[in-house]
mmCIF file of C-alpha atoms in Angstrom:
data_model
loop_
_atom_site.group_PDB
_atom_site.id
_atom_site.type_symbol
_atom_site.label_atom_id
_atom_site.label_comp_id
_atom_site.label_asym_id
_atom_site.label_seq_id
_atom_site.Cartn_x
_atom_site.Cartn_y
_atom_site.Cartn_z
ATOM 1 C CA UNK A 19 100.006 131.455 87.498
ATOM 2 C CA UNK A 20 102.964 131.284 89.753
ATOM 3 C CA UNK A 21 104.878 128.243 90.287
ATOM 4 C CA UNK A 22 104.646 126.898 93.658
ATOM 5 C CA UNK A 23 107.684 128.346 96.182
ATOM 6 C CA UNK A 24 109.683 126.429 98.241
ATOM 7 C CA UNK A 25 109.449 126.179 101.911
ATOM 8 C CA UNK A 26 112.829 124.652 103.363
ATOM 9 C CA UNK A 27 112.888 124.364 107.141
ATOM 10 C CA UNK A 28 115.640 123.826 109.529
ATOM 11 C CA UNK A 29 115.550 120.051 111.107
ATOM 12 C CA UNK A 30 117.547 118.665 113.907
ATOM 13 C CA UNK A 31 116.328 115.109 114.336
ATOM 14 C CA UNK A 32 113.753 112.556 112.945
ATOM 15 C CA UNK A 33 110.726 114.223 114.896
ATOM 16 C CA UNK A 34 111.170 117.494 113.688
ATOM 17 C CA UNK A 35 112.018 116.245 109.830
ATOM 18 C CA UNK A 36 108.705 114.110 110.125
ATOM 19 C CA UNK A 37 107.009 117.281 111.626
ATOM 20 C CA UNK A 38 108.128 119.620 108.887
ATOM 21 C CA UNK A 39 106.794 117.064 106.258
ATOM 22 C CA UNK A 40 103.238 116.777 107.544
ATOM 23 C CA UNK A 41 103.072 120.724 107.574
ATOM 24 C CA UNK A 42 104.253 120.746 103.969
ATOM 25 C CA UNK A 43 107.599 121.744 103.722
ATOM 26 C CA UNK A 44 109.786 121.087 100.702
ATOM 27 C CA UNK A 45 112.703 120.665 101.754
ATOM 28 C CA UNK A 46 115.206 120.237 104.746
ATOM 29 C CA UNK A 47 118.439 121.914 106.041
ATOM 30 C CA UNK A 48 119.726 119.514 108.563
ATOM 31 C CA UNK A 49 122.453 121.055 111.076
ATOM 32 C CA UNK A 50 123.149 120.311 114.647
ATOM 33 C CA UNK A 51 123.997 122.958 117.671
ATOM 34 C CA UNK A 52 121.779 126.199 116.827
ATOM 35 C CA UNK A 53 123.741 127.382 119.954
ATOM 36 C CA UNK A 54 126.682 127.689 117.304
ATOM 37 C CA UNK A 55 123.966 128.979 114.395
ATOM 38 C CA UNK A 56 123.479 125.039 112.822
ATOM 39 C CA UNK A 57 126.774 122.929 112.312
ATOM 40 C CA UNK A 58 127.356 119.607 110.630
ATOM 41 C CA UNK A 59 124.887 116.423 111.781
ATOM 42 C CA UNK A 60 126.340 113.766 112.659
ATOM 43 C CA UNK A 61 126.130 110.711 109.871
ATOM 44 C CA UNK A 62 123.584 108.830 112.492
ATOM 45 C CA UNK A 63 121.454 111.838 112.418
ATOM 46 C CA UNK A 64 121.892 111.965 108.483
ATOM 47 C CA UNK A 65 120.755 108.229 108.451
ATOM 48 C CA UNK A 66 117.812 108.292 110.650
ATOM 49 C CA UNK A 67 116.191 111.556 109.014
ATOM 50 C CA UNK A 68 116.609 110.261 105.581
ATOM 51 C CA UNK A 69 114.753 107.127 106.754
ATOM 52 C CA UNK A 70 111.873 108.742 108.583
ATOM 53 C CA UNK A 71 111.167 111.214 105.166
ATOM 54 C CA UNK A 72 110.855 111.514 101.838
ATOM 55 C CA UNK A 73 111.831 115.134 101.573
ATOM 56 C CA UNK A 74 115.143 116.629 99.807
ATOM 57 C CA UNK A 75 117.920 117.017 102.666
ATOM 58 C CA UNK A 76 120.876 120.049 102.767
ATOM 59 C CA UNK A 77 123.209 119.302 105.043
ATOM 60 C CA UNK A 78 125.301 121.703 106.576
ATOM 61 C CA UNK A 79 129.245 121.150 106.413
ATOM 62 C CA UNK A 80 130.339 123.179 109.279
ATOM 63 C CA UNK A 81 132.122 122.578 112.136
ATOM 64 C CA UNK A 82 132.714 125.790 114.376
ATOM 65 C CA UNK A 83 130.268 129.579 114.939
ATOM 66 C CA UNK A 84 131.283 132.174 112.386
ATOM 67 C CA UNK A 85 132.442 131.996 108.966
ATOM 68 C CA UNK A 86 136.001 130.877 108.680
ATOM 69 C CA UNK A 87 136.559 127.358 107.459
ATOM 70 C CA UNK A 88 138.613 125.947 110.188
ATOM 71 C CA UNK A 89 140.233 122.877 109.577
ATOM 72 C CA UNK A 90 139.407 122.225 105.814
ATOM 73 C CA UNK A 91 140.678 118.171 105.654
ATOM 74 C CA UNK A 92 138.634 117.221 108.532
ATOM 75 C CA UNK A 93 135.724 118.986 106.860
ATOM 76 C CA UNK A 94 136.415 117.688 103.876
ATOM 77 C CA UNK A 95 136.308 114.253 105.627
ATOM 78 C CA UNK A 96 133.164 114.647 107.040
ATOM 79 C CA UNK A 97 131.293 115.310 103.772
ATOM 80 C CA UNK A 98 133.312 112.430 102.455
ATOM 81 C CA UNK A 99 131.762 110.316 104.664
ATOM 82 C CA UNK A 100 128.184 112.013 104.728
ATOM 83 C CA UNK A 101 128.370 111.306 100.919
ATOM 84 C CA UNK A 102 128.902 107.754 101.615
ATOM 85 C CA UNK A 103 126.064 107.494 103.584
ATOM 86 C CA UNK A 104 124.341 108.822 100.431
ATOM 87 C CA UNK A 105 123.776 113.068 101.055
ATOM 88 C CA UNK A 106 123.096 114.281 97.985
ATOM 89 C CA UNK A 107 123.011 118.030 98.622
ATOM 90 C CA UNK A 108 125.297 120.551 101.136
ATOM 91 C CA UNK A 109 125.046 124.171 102.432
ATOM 92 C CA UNK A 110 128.277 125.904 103.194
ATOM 93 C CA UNK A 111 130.080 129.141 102.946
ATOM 94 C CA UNK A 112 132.923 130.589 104.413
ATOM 95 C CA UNK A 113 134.847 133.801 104.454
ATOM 96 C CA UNK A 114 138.184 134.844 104.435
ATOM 97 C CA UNK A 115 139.272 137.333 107.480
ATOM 98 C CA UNK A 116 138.917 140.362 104.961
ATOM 99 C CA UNK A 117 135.412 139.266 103.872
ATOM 100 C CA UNK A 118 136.214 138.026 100.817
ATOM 101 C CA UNK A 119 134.625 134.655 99.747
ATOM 102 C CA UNK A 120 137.767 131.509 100.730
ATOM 103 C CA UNK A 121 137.263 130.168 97.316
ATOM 104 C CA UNK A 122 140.342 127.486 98.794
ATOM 105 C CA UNK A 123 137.941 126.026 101.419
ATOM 106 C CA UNK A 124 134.781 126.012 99.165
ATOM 107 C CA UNK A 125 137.026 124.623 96.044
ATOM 108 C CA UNK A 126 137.656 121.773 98.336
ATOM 109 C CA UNK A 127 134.705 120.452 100.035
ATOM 110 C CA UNK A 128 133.199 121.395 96.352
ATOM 111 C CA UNK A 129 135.437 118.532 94.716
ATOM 112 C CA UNK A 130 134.359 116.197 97.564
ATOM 113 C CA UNK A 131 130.823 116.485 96.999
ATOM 114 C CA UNK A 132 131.330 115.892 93.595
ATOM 115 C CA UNK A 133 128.861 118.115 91.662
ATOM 116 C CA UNK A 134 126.427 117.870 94.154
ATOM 117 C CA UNK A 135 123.810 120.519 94.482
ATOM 118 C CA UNK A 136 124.802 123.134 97.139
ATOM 119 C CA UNK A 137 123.676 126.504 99.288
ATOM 120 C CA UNK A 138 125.935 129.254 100.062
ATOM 121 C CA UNK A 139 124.271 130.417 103.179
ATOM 122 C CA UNK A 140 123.848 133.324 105.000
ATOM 123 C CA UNK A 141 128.477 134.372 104.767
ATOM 124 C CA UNK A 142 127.115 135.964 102.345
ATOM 125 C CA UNK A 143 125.255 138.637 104.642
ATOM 126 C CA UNK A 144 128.432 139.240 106.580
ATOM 127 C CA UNK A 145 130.709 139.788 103.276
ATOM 128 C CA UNK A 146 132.659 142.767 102.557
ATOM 129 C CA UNK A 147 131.173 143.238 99.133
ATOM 130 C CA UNK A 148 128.292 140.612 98.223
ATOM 131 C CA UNK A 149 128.568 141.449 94.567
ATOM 132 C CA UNK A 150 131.791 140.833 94.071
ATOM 133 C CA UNK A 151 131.132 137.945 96.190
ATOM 134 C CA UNK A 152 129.173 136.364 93.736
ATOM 135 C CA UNK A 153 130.768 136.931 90.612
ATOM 136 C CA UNK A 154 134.036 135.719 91.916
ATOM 137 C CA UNK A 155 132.141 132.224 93.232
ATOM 138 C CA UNK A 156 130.663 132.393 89.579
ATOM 139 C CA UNK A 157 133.754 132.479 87.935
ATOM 140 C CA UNK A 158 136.059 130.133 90.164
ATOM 141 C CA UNK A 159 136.360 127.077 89.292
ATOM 142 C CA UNK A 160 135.235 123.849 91.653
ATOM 143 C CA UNK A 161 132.181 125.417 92.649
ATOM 144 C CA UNK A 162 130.072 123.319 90.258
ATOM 145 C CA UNK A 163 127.070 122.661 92.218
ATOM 146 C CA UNK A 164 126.272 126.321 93.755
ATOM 147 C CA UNK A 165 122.728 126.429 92.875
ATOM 148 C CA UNK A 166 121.221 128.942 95.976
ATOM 149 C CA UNK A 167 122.490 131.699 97.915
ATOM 150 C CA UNK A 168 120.511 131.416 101.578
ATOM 151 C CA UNK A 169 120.328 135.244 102.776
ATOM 152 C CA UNK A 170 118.707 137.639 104.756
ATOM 153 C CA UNK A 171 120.424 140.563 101.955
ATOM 154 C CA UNK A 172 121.700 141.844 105.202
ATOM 155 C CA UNK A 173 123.220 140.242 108.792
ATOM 156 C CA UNK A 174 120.575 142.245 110.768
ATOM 157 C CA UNK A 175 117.914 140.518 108.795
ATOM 158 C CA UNK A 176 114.876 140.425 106.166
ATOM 159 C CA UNK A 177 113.813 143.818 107.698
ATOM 160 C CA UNK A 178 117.379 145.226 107.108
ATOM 161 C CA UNK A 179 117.647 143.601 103.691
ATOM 162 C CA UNK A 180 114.618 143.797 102.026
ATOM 163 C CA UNK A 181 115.787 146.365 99.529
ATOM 164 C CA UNK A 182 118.967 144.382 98.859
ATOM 165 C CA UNK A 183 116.753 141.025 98.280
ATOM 166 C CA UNK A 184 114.325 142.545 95.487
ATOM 167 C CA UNK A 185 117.213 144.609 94.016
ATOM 168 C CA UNK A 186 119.505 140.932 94.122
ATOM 169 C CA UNK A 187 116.115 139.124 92.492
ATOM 170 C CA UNK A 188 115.505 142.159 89.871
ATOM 171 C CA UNK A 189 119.436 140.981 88.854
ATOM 172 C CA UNK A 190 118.958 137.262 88.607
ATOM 173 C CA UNK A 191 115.399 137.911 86.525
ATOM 174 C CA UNK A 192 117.644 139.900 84.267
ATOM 175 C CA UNK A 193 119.924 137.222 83.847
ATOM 176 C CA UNK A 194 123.037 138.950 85.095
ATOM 177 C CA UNK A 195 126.571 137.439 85.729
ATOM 178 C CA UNK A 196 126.440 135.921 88.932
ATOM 179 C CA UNK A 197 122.931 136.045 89.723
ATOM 180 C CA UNK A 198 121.905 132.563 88.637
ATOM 181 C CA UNK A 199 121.861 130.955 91.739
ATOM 182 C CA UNK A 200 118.347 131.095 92.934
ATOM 183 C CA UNK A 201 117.526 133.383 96.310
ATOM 184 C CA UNK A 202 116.058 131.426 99.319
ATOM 185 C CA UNK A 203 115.154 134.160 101.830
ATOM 186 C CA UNK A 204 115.706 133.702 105.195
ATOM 187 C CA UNK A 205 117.126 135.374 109.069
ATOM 188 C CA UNK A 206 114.777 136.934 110.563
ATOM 189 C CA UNK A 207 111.604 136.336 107.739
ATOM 190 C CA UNK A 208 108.232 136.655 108.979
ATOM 191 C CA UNK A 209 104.962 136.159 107.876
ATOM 192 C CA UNK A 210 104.464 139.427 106.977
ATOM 193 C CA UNK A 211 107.726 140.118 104.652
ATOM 194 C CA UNK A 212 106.135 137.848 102.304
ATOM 195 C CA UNK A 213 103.966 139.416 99.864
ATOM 196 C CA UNK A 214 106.220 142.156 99.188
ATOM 197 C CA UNK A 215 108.980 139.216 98.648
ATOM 198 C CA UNK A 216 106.428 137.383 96.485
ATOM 199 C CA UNK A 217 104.925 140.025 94.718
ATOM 200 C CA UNK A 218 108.382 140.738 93.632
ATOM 201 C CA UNK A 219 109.354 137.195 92.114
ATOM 202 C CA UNK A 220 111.201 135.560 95.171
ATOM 203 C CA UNK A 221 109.901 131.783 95.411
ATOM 204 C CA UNK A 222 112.450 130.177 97.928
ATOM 205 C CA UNK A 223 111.651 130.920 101.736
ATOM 206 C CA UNK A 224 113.849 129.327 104.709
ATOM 207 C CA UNK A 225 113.038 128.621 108.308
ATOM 208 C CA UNK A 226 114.438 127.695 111.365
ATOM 209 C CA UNK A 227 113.077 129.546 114.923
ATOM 210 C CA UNK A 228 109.699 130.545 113.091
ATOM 211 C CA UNK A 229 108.458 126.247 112.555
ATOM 212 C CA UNK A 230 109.491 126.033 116.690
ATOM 213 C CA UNK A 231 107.147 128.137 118.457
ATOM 214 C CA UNK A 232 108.533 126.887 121.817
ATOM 215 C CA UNK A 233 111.651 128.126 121.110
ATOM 216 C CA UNK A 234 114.934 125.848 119.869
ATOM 217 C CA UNK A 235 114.566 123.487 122.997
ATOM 218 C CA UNK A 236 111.477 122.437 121.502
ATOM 219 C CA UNK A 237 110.758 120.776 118.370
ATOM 220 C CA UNK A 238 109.453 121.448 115.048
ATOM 221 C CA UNK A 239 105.597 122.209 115.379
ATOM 222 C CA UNK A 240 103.569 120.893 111.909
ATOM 223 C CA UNK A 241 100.765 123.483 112.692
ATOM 224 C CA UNK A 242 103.248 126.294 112.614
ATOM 225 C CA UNK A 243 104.923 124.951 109.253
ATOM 226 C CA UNK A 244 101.599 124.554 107.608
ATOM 227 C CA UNK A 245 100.928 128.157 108.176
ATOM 228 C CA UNK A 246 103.545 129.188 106.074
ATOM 229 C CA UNK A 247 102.855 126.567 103.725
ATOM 230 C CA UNK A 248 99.390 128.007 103.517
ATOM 231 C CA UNK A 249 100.729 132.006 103.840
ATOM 232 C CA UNK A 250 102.902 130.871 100.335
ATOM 233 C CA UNK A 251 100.456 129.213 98.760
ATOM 234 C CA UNK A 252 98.347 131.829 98.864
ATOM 235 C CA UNK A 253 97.885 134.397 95.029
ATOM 236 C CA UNK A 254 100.648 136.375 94.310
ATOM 237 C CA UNK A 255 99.348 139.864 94.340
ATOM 238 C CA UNK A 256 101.349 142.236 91.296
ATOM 239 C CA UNK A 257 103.304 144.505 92.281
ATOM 240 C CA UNK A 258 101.727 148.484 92.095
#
């Protein structure tokens, strides 16, 4: 029997984290300004989401659109004091301008959180090379922590990347270098990508636009979340 898969959806307030509980999601990436594709909450927002659920909280350390780090101390700042307030886990990611992973940037907001469990997100879609992405995040040190790579497997989306994703799970199943980090799928997943994501051993399933089916100006809808609670909870049929 498969083990149940995670659902983590994207969560902007209280009303939308309580929203996403009651239609059974797992977890929570909290970000603010989808206009700028999710940047750091503020701590208030932090506070008042981890008092209205139970669930596990990401939180996004970001603080501009795109995938350069921008000003690294006053990032590095921010988690400080999102740590304080007692975050437990991160997403971030950032890029250098030749595509290569800025090991500098993620080294230091790395040693902030402390060990804390973290995403890279979806940098890794726009990379120049994604496996030697990976292997040089796997062998840097101060990236303790890196536990999930959030990805599409390619910037267009889970349509576009769907051959990348099962050939990037087929590597982690076989235990390669740098494939540890567990996939969570997500940009552009729909309901529909995920047998053939399932069937092929991918558990971890992210979403933002997809639990809002008024759009981003609206907020998380439970019914909408529960169907792709129910959708993953469904058998996992073998592969042919």
């Amino acid at each position: 029997m498969s083990k149940r898969a995670l659902l983590e959806v994207i969560a902007l307030d209280p009303q939308d984290a309580v929203a996403a509980q009651a239609g059974g999601a797992d977890r929570l990436e909290l970000v603010t300004d989808m206009a700028a594709d999710g940047l750091t909450p503020p701590r208030a927002a932090f506070a008042a989401i981890r008092a209205a659920v139970g669930l596990p909280l990401r939180v996004m350390l970001r603080s501009a659109d795109g995938f350069a780090a921008g000003e690294v101390t006053a990032l590095c700042e921010e988690a400080a004091a999102l740590r304080a307030e007692g975050a437990e886990e991160f997403v971030l990611g950032f890029l250098t301008p030749d595509g290569r992973p800025d090991l500098d940037a993620v080294a230091a907001l790395a040693e902030v959180i402390d060990g804390c469990r973290w995403t890279f997100h979806r940098a890794i879609d726009r990379a120049a090379d994604r496996d030697a992405l990976r292997k040089e995040l796997s062998a840097a040190s101060g990236t303790a922590g890196l536990d999930t790579y959030l990805t599409a497997g390619a910037a267009q989306g889970v349509g576009a990347g769907m051959p990348t994703l099962l050939a990037e799970q087929a590597r982690t199943a076989a235990g390669e270098p740098g494939y540890a980090p567990r996939i969570l799928v997500g940009g552009g997943l729909g309901l529909g990508h995920l047998p053939e994501l399932r069937a092929a051993g991918l558990d971890a399933f992210h979403i933002g636009g997809a639990a809002r089916p008024g759009g981003w100006s609206a907020p998380v809808d439970a019914a909408a979340v529960r169907t792709w609670r129910e959708a993953l909870d469904q058998p996992v049929a073998p592969r042919g």
